Amino acid sequence: MSTESRPRVPAPRRAEDDLALGARVARWLRRLVVGALLAAVLVVGGTAVRVWQVARIDDRTPADAIVVLGAAQYSGTPSSVFEARLEQALKLYEAGVSPRIVTVGGKQEGDLFTEAAAGKNYLVSRGVPAEAIIAVEEGSDTLLSVEAVSREMDGMGLSSAVLVSDPWHSLRTRTMARDSGLDAWTAPTRQGPAVFTRNSQMHAIARETGALIWYQITHFSADFPYTAEQ
């Protein structure tokens, strides 16, 4: 006589099994969090090192133009930050790095002069012929300024530029310029508030590290204003 087979009833889940599963999930979550933190530290640390390394480069290879990144100006008078950049551009011009200088930068609401015009006037007062200076009166941040310079130079058949800014600004400026189609390298100023003290240098490296990472992720600029004292 045959017997009818009975369906197998699964064994009830034990509390120990639930605890073991929860412990495994927690371990994996901890590993993911630790891994993400380590990756973030490596990205931030590596970028900061690159900002510091490129800040030390002073490349005076001849170029089609010396490009001075704008900074604050007051009624046509360059701030100390801007003046330091313009003085560096003057040195490069006198050393024969390029027969022309490009000043760049628009103006804030209420300003009488653009940064580009203030920079050009300053250089003319220091003996640079007006016809050797191209004022690109556009740009309210680094990215917009670099893109405006790239368009202007492309229209003139110029393609290579030595960029003048503060040392810690060099890597971000160079990255943006190359992304905009320029063959660019850097010869930053070694004077002015941006390089006066170790505190100002560390603050600038931290600021530029964050701004460069933001640009690489979003392709938007993240500039920080200088204080009126600068």
XYZ file of N, CA and C in Angstrom:
690
model
N 0.862 -1.185 0.000
C 0.000 0.000 0.000
C 0.903 1.242 0.000
N 0.602 2.236 -0.916
C 1.436 3.447 -1.014
C 0.963 4.508 -0.040
N 1.919 5.305 0.407
C 1.572 6.416 1.321
C 1.745 7.744 0.573
N 0.838 8.655 0.802
C 0.900 9.972 0.144
C 2.003 10.822 0.785
N 2.924 11.407 -0.079
C 4.020 12.220 0.467
C 3.485 13.543 0.981
N 4.023 13.951 2.072
C 3.607 15.208 2.686
C 4.557 16.350 2.302
N 4.021 17.549 2.043
C 4.921 18.687 1.716
C 5.847 19.005 2.882
N 7.105 19.381 2.512
C 8.095 19.708 3.545
C 7.826 21.107 4.078
N 7.770 21.220 5.330
C 7.558 22.514 5.971
C 8.915 23.112 6.331
N 9.234 24.333 5.801
C 10.554 24.900 6.139
C 10.694 25.139 7.629
N 11.938 24.941 8.079
C 12.199 25.137 9.504
C 12.055 26.617 9.837
N 11.538 26.934 10.956
C 11.376 28.352 11.327
C 12.724 29.045 11.404
N 12.746 30.306 10.916
C 13.997 31.087 10.938
C 14.381 31.367 12.383
N 15.634 31.123 12.653
C 16.089 31.303 14.028
C 16.582 32.730 14.242
N 16.433 33.180 15.451
C 16.894 34.534 15.788
C 18.385 34.676 15.556
N 19.133 33.575 15.750
C 20.589 33.621 15.552
C 20.931 33.909 14.093
N 20.112 33.341 13.155
C 20.353 33.585 11.735
C 20.137 35.063 11.383
N 19.082 35.645 11.935
C 18.807 37.066 11.694
C 19.933 37.938 12.212
N 20.453 37.582 13.377
C 21.554 38.363 13.953
C 22.811 38.251 13.101
N 23.074 37.029 12.588
C 24.260 36.823 11.759
C 24.162 37.615 10.459
N 22.955 37.614 9.838
C 22.756 38.384 8.609
C 22.931 39.875 8.868
N 22.350 40.356 9.970
C 22.487 41.763 10.312
C 23.932 42.162 10.533
N 24.700 41.268 11.159
C 26.118 41.557 11.409
C 26.892 41.636 10.104
N 26.579 40.741 9.139
C 27.267 40.766 7.840
C 26.956 42.047 7.074
N 25.674 42.438 7.081
C 25.291 43.682 6.401
C 25.987 44.884 7.028
N 26.040 44.906 8.350
C 26.703 46.014 9.049
C 28.184 46.083 8.697
N 28.836 44.900 8.603
C 30.260 44.877 8.247
C 30.480 45.455 6.849
N 29.623 45.058 5.898
C 29.773 45.563 4.538
C 29.506 47.064 4.456
N 28.523 47.523 5.226
C 28.259 48.957 5.244
C 29.442 49.728 5.809
N 30.034 49.199 6.877
C 31.215 49.860 7.464
C 32.355 49.895 6.454
N 32.544 48.801 5.729
C 33.610 48.760 4.728
C 33.361 49.769 3.611
N 32.097 49.875 3.184
C 31.773 50.847 2.141
C 32.033 52.271 2.615
N 31.638 52.576 3.841
C 31.840 53.919 4.382
C 33.326 54.222 4.516
N 34.076 53.275 5.063
C 35.524 53.472 5.216
C 36.188 53.630 3.850
N 35.775 52.793 2.880
C 36.347 52.893 1.534
C 36.060 54.238 0.893
N 34.815 54.719 1.055
C 34.456 56.015 0.485
C 35.256 57.139 1.131
N 35.433 57.060 2.445
C 36.216 58.085 3.144
C 37.672 58.069 2.699
N 38.237 56.876 2.549
C 39.625 56.773 2.099
C 39.777 57.322 0.681
N 38.807 57.004 -0.188
C 38.864 57.516 -1.554
C 38.787 59.039 -1.557
N 37.898 59.595 -0.713
C 37.778 61.052 -0.634
C 39.077 61.687 -0.140
N 39.684 61.076 0.858
C 40.948 61.595 1.387
C 42.025 61.568 0.307
N 42.077 60.473 -0.466
C 43.075 60.364 -1.527
C 42.846 61.399 -2.621
N 41.576 61.624 -2.994
C 41.272 62.605 -4.032
C 41.636 64.012 -3.557
N 41.192 64.353 -2.360
C 41.465 65.691 -1.832
C 42.969 65.888 -1.616
N 43.608 64.898 -1.001
C 45.040 65.007 -0.752
C 45.848 65.079 -2.035
N 45.504 64.219 -3.007
C 46.218 64.235 -4.281
C 46.039 65.543 -5.023
N 44.826 66.098 -4.993
C 44.580 67.379 -5.650
C 45.355 68.500 -4.972
N 45.390 68.482 -3.649
C 46.138 69.513 -2.920
C 47.623 69.459 -3.274
N 48.166 68.260 -3.396
C 49.575 68.113 -3.773
C 49.811 68.674 -5.172
N 48.895 68.397 -6.105
C 49.046 68.910 -7.458
C 48.945 70.443 -7.489
N 48.035 71.004 -6.681
C 47.938 72.473 -6.587
C 49.274 73.044 -6.130
N 49.879 72.409 -5.124
C 51.168 72.868 -4.594
C 52.275 72.700 -5.634
N 52.277 71.576 -6.346
C 53.328 71.327 -7.333
C 53.276 72.322 -8.480
N 52.085 72.528 -9.040
C 51.965 73.428 -10.185
C 52.223 74.875 -9.765
N 51.924 75.201 -8.505
C 52.201 76.549 -8.008
C 53.693 76.878 -8.067
N 54.540 75.873 -8.030
C 55.985 76.083 -8.032
C 56.567 76.207 -9.439
N 55.746 75.960 -10.462
C 56.224 76.015 -11.845
C 56.293 77.463 -12.319
N 57.405 77.810 -12.945
C 57.569 79.140 -13.551
C 58.056 78.916 -14.979
N 57.113 78.636 -15.876
C 57.431 78.254 -17.251
C 57.423 79.491 -18.146
N 58.600 79.878 -18.600
C 58.724 81.083 -19.421
C 58.955 80.755 -20.887
N 58.428 79.638 -21.318
C 58.474 79.281 -22.732
C 57.750 80.355 -23.546
N 58.329 80.805 -24.662
C 57.652 81.824 -25.476
C 56.246 81.393 -25.873
N 55.319 82.347 -25.856
C 53.918 82.070 -26.149
C 53.345 83.168 -27.034
N 52.167 82.895 -27.604
C 51.495 83.920 -28.407
C 51.061 85.097 -27.551
N 50.744 84.829 -26.287
C 50.264 85.913 -25.422
C 50.549 85.601 -23.963
N 50.745 86.660 -23.189
C 50.794 86.573 -21.726
C 49.399 86.956 -21.249
N 48.720 86.057 -20.556
C 47.343 86.303 -20.115
C 47.330 86.568 -18.618
N 46.866 87.743 -18.222
C 46.788 88.122 -16.812
C 45.356 87.947 -16.334
N 45.145 87.087 -15.375
C 43.810 86.909 -14.807
C 43.463 88.108 -13.933
N 42.266 88.620 -14.095
C 41.849 89.807 -13.360
C 41.609 89.544 -11.886
N 41.594 90.610 -11.127
C 41.252 90.596 -9.699
C 40.632 91.955 -9.393
N 40.351 92.189 -8.135
C 39.637 93.411 -7.762
C 40.396 94.669 -8.193
N 39.609 95.686 -8.568
C 40.158 97.016 -8.859
C 39.182 98.034 -8.292
N 39.725 99.188 -7.925
C 38.920 100.218 -7.271
C 39.037 101.519 -8.052
N 37.963 101.826 -8.798
C 37.936 103.035 -9.632
C 39.132 103.095 -10.577
N 39.487 101.950 -11.134
C 40.574 101.884 -12.093
C 41.924 101.586 -11.495
N 42.024 101.554 -10.163
C 43.296 101.252 -9.499
C 43.316 99.777 -9.111
N 44.268 99.006 -9.630
C 44.306 97.579 -9.293
C 44.541 97.363 -7.797
N 43.872 96.352 -7.247
C 44.140 95.949 -5.869
C 45.561 95.393 -5.793
N 46.041 95.176 -4.584
C 47.410 94.661 -4.433
C 47.558 93.283 -5.059
N 46.505 92.450 -4.999
C 46.543 91.139 -5.646
C 46.695 91.312 -7.157
N 45.875 92.184 -7.733
C 45.909 92.413 -9.176
C 47.227 93.055 -9.599
N 47.707 94.007 -8.819
C 48.964 94.676 -9.147
C 50.121 93.687 -9.189
N 50.143 92.734 -8.267
C 51.208 91.727 -8.260
C 51.177 90.897 -9.544
N 49.986 90.562 -10.005
C 49.869 89.807 -11.250
C 50.342 90.642 -12.446
N 49.946 91.904 -12.475
C 50.333 92.777 -13.580
C 51.846 92.999 -13.616
N 52.460 93.129 -12.450
C 53.916 93.294 -12.399
C 54.630 92.051 -12.935
N 54.082 90.874 -12.643
C 54.659 89.639 -13.178
C 54.510 89.592 -14.697
N 53.353 89.996 -15.200
C 53.158 90.039 -16.652
C 54.151 91.003 -17.305
N 54.384 92.140 -16.653
C 55.353 93.113 -17.165
C 56.745 92.501 -17.251
N 57.141 91.756 -16.230
C 58.458 91.098 -16.237
C 58.568 90.102 -17.387
N 57.523 89.336 -17.600
C 57.535 88.360 -18.697
C 57.605 89.069 -20.051
N 56.867 90.158 -20.181
C 56.889 90.929 -21.431
C 58.284 91.486 -21.694
N 58.879 92.067 -20.670
C 60.219 92.642 -20.828
C 61.267 91.569 -21.083
N 60.997 90.337 -20.633
C 61.933 89.229 -20.872
C 61.739 88.612 -22.253
N 60.764 89.101 -23.011
C 60.555 88.625 -24.367
C 59.760 87.340 -24.477
N 59.011 86.997 -23.425
C 58.212 85.774 -23.467
C 57.123 85.876 -24.532
N 56.563 87.068 -24.710
C 55.536 87.283 -25.740
C 55.500 88.758 -26.107
N 55.132 89.065 -27.353
C 55.036 90.478 -27.757
C 53.705 91.125 -27.365
N 52.824 90.366 -26.720
C 51.512 90.935 -26.363
C 51.058 90.419 -25.000
N 50.264 91.242 -24.333
C 49.673 90.889 -23.039
C 48.156 90.980 -23.171
N 47.473 89.998 -22.630
C 46.011 90.012 -22.595
C 45.575 90.238 -21.157
N 44.824 91.302 -20.927
C 44.189 91.502 -19.622
C 42.730 91.092 -19.757
N 42.173 90.539 -18.707
C 40.816 90.002 -18.817
C 40.034 90.261 -17.536
N 38.733 90.439 -17.693
C 37.861 90.611 -16.535
C 36.833 91.702 -16.759
N 35.603 91.435 -16.346
C 34.541 92.415 -16.454
C 34.522 93.339 -15.247
N 33.327 93.844 -14.932
C 33.211 94.733 -13.782
C 31.990 94.369 -12.958
N 32.060 94.704 -11.680
C 30.947 94.477 -10.783
C 29.966 95.640 -10.888
N 28.772 95.436 -10.383
C 27.761 96.491 -10.423
C 28.263 97.745 -9.695
N 28.190 98.869 -10.363
C 28.635 100.129 -9.783
C 30.066 100.497 -10.124
N 30.842 99.554 -10.684
C 32.218 99.855 -11.059
C 32.267 100.787 -12.267
N 33.272 101.650 -12.306
C 33.477 102.536 -13.444
C 34.370 101.896 -14.495
N 35.218 100.967 -14.073
C 36.179 100.328 -14.968
C 36.003 98.812 -14.908
N 36.328 98.151 -15.996
C 36.446 96.694 -15.967
C 37.833 96.337 -15.447
N 37.973 95.107 -14.984
C 39.296 94.643 -14.552
C 40.272 94.679 -15.718
N 39.791 94.309 -16.909
C 40.669 94.300 -18.078
C 41.169 95.707 -18.410
N 40.261 96.700 -18.349
C 40.654 98.078 -18.653
C 41.608 98.624 -17.598
N 41.318 98.333 -16.329
C 42.210 98.796 -15.254
C 43.589 98.186 -15.413
N 43.631 96.892 -15.778
C 44.923 96.238 -15.991
C 45.679 96.830 -17.158
N 44.961 97.104 -18.252
C 45.619 97.701 -19.416
C 46.167 99.083 -19.077
N 45.374 99.907 -18.411
C 45.833 101.257 -18.045
C 47.073 101.192 -17.155
N 47.089 100.245 -16.238
C 48.246 100.109 -15.344
C 49.493 99.752 -16.152
N 49.359 98.817 -17.066
C 50.525 98.391 -17.854
C 51.014 99.501 -18.773
N 50.080 100.261 -19.334
C 50.485 101.396 -20.165
C 51.262 102.413 -19.323
N 50.808 102.638 -18.085
C 51.517 103.573 -17.200
C 52.904 103.063 -16.831
N 53.123 101.752 -16.978
C 54.429 101.163 -16.662
C 55.288 101.013 -17.910
N 54.811 101.571 -19.043
C 55.642 101.625 -20.240
C 55.341 100.622 -21.326
N 54.315 99.799 -21.152
C 53.958 98.851 -22.205
C 53.129 99.584 -23.256
N 53.471 99.477 -24.547
C 52.681 100.155 -25.589
C 51.234 99.668 -25.579
N 50.303 100.597 -25.742
C 48.882 100.249 -25.711
C 48.535 99.219 -26.770
N 49.222 99.291 -27.927
C 48.899 98.354 -29.008
C 49.380 96.927 -28.707
N 50.199 96.792 -27.685
C 50.679 95.456 -27.305
C 49.766 94.790 -26.276
N 48.700 95.484 -25.887
C 47.806 94.976 -24.840
C 46.412 94.754 -25.405
N 45.876 93.594 -25.181
C 44.516 93.255 -25.602
C 43.660 93.168 -24.341
N 42.670 94.025 -24.224
C 41.787 94.010 -23.059
C 40.505 93.252 -23.404
N 40.320 92.130 -22.756
C 39.106 91.321 -22.948
C 38.188 91.633 -21.767
N 37.242 92.528 -21.994
C 36.443 93.060 -20.897
C 35.212 92.197 -20.602
N 35.469 90.925 -20.365
C 34.417 89.965 -20.041
C 34.884 89.093 -18.890
N 33.917 88.440 -18.253
C 34.260 87.446 -17.243
C 34.074 87.938 -15.837
N 33.228 87.219 -15.098
C 33.015 87.539 -13.688
C 33.613 86.487 -12.769
N 34.201 85.448 -13.359
C 34.913 84.442 -12.587
C 35.999 83.843 -13.471
N 36.777 82.926 -12.924
C 37.913 82.386 -13.673
C 37.480 81.693 -14.949
N 36.479 80.846 -14.872
C 36.054 80.073 -16.042
C 35.551 80.980 -17.157
N 34.667 81.927 -16.832
C 34.139 82.824 -17.854
C 35.248 83.681 -18.459
N 36.209 84.095 -17.637
C 37.327 84.892 -18.144
C 38.195 84.080 -19.098
N 38.518 82.855 -18.699
C 39.360 82.001 -19.540
C 38.659 81.691 -20.856
N 37.372 81.412 -20.803
C 36.632 81.116 -22.032
C 36.586 82.345 -22.947
N 36.445 83.533 -22.369
C 36.437 84.760 -23.167
C 37.788 84.980 -23.842
N 38.869 84.739 -23.110
C 40.213 84.871 -23.682
C 40.412 83.868 -24.807
N 39.968 82.637 -24.595
C 40.119 81.608 -25.621
C 39.410 82.001 -26.906
N 38.188 82.539 -26.792
C 37.449 82.969 -27.985
C 38.173 84.119 -28.692
N 38.637 85.096 -27.904
C 39.325 86.257 -28.483
C 40.607 85.833 -29.199
N 41.394 84.980 -28.548
C 42.653 84.555 -29.149
C 42.414 83.687 -30.380
N 41.398 82.846 -30.322
C 41.086 82.013 -31.486
C 40.710 82.881 -32.674
N 39.947 83.942 -32.431
C 39.571 84.851 -33.505
C 40.753 85.590 -34.106
N 41.831 85.714 -33.332
C 43.039 86.395 -33.809
C 44.074 85.421 -34.349
N 43.745 84.131 -34.332
C 44.689 83.129 -34.816
C 45.794 82.824 -33.830
N 45.555 83.088 -32.547
C 46.538 82.823 -31.497
C 46.098 81.602 -30.698
N 47.064 80.781 -30.268
C 46.664 79.532 -29.608
C 47.418 79.211 -28.324
N 48.550 79.855 -28.093
C 49.346 79.502 -26.910
C 49.403 80.679 -25.939
N 49.391 80.354 -24.646
C 49.360 81.413 -23.633
C 50.109 80.995 -22.391
N 50.865 81.936 -21.830
C 51.422 81.746 -20.498
C 50.510 82.510 -19.549
N 49.995 81.812 -18.558
C 48.984 82.359 -17.661
C 49.624 82.957 -16.423
N 49.184 84.139 -16.043
C 49.701 84.815 -14.856
C 48.567 84.999 -13.855
N 48.741 84.414 -12.701
C 47.804 84.594 -11.602
C 48.590 84.375 -10.311
N 47.901 84.062 -9.224
C 48.587 83.698 -7.991
C 49.071 82.250 -8.108
N 50.123 81.879 -7.407
C 50.658 80.514 -7.557
C 49.614 79.422 -7.362
N 48.799 79.558 -6.315
C 47.862 78.482 -5.967
C 46.692 78.418 -6.943
N 46.501 79.452 -7.723
C 45.439 79.517 -8.719
C 45.862 78.878 -10.032
N 47.149 78.546 -10.144
C 47.723 78.144 -11.427
C 47.109 76.869 -11.993
N 46.985 75.829 -11.179
C 46.502 74.549 -11.697
C 45.077 74.665 -12.228
N 44.207 75.327 -11.482
C 42.811 75.451 -11.922
C 42.731 76.298 -13.194
N 43.481 77.384 -13.226
C 43.478 78.244 -14.406
C 43.996 77.487 -15.623
N 45.080 76.764 -15.431
C 45.654 75.997 -16.548
C 44.698 74.917 -17.037
N 44.054 74.230 -16.092
C 43.090 73.188 -16.458
C 41.951 73.770 -17.276
N 41.400 74.888 -16.823
C 40.292 75.513 -17.545
C 40.733 76.012 -18.918
N 41.927 76.589 -18.995
C 42.422 77.110 -20.276
C 42.608 75.981 -21.285
N 43.171 74.884 -20.845
C 43.360 73.756 -21.761
C 42.027 73.149 -22.176
N 41.082 73.095 -21.242
C 39.749 72.604 -21.584
C 39.063 73.516 -22.593
N 39.442 74.804 -22.589
C 38.844 75.775 -23.512
C 39.548 75.804 -24.866
N 40.589 74.992 -25.023
C 41.259 74.886 -26.315
C 42.583 75.598 -26.435
N 43.044 76.235 -25.371
C 44.338 76.918 -25.419
C 45.479 75.959 -25.077
N 46.606 76.176 -25.701
C 47.851 75.507 -25.300
C 48.451 76.405 -24.223
N 48.286 76.015 -22.964
C 48.575 76.946 -21.870
C 49.529 76.362 -20.843
N 50.349 77.249 -20.276
C 51.216 76.913 -19.147
C 51.262 78.121 -18.222
N 51.972 78.011 -17.112
C 51.845 79.042 -16.074
C 53.189 79.616 -15.627
N 53.150 80.909 -15.287
C 54.293 81.617 -14.694
C 53.714 82.601 -13.683
N 53.319 82.127 -12.519
C 52.581 82.968 -11.563
C 53.460 84.005 -10.874
N 52.786 84.990 -10.278
C 53.493 85.981 -9.476
C 54.045 85.341 -8.210
N 55.113 85.918 -7.691
C 55.700 85.440 -6.431
C 55.631 86.515 -5.360
N 54.756 87.485 -5.563
C 54.605 88.554 -4.586
C 53.129 88.837 -4.383
N 52.819 89.671 -3.405
C 51.428 90.019 -3.142
C 50.850 89.250 -1.965
N 49.627 89.603 -1.551
C 49.006 89.000 -0.361
C 48.858 87.491 -0.430
N 48.702 86.936 -1.645
C 48.480 85.500 -1.777
C 49.686 84.683 -1.334
N 50.856 85.302 -1.272
C 52.064 84.550 -0.913
C 52.800 85.161 0.274
N 52.175 86.088 0.987
C 52.858 86.781 2.078
C 53.220 85.851 3.229
N 52.244 85.094 3.710
C 52.444 84.300 4.917
C 52.098 82.844 4.660
N 52.591 81.970 5.558
C 52.278 80.549 5.435
C 50.788 80.309 5.639
N 50.164 81.097 6.514
C 48.723 80.942 6.721
C 47.940 81.251 5.451
N 48.322 82.329 4.774
C 47.623 82.687 3.540
C 47.854 81.638 2.463
N 49.048 81.057 2.451
C 49.348 80.013 1.474
C 48.518 78.765 1.732
N 48.430 78.333 2.988
C 47.657 77.146 3.320
C 46.177 77.359 3.037
N 45.686 78.545 3.353
C 44.287 78.859 3.080
C 44.013 78.819 1.580
N 44.941 79.369 0.791
C 44.761 79.397 -0.660
C 44.810 77.989 -1.249
N 45.705 77.135 -0.755
C 45.779 75.766 -1.260
C 44.483 75.018 -0.964
N 43.961 75.180 0.249
C 42.706 74.522 0.618
C 41.557 75.030 -0.257
N 41.518 76.336 -0.455
C 40.463 76.935 -1.272
C 40.530 76.435 -2.709
N 41.730 76.428 -3.289
C 41.879 76.011 -4.673
C 41.651 74.511 -4.847
N 41.991 73.722 -3.841
C 41.725 72.284 -3.908
C 40.230 72.034 -4.037
N 39.444 72.689 -3.182
C 37.993 72.543 -3.254
C 37.424 73.047 -4.567
N 37.914 74.200 -5.032
C 37.404 74.795 -6.263
C 37.735 73.935 -7.477
N 38.926 73.338 -7.491
C 39.308 72.501 -8.628
C 38.498 71.212 -8.657
N 38.303 70.591 -7.497
C 37.486 69.373 -7.449
C 36.066 69.684 -7.901
N 35.522 70.817 -7.460
C 34.179 71.220 -7.873
C 34.122 71.396 -9.389
N 35.139 72.047 -9.965
C 35.161 72.247 -11.416
C 35.236 70.918 -12.157
N 36.081 70.010 -11.688
C 36.232 68.727 -12.375
C 34.958 67.889 -12.319
N 34.176 68.069 -11.256
C 32.925 67.324 -11.135
C 31.810 67.972 -11.958
N 31.715 69.296 -11.901
C 30.560 69.999 -12.480
C 30.877 70.797 -13.744
N 32.138 71.128 -13.945
C 32.574 72.050 -15.002
C 31.961 73.436 -14.831
N 31.712 73.801 -13.574
C 31.355 75.165 -13.210
C 32.480 75.742 -12.362
N 32.569 77.072 -12.353
C 33.598 77.729 -11.558
C 33.129 77.892 -10.126
N 34.084 77.996 -9.205
C 33.780 78.253 -7.797
C 34.830 79.206 -7.279
N 34.655 80.488 -7.596
C 35.642 81.482 -7.183
C 35.274 82.081 -5.832
N 36.286 82.609 -5.160
C 36.116 83.203 -3.853
C 36.606 84.646 -3.911
N 35.818 85.596 -3.434
C 36.229 86.999 -3.537
C 37.390 87.326 -2.586
N 38.237 88.255 -3.027
C 39.268 88.776 -2.143
C 38.692 89.880 -1.272
N 39.302 90.101 -0.154
C 38.811 91.156 0.738
C 39.234 92.523 0.224
N 38.564 93.545 0.716
C 38.852 94.910 0.257
C 40.273 95.319 0.588
N 40.835 94.759 1.670
C 42.195 95.124 2.049
C 43.223 94.656 1.023
N 42.817 93.649 0.207
C 43.757 93.140 -0.785
C 43.622 93.880 -2.104
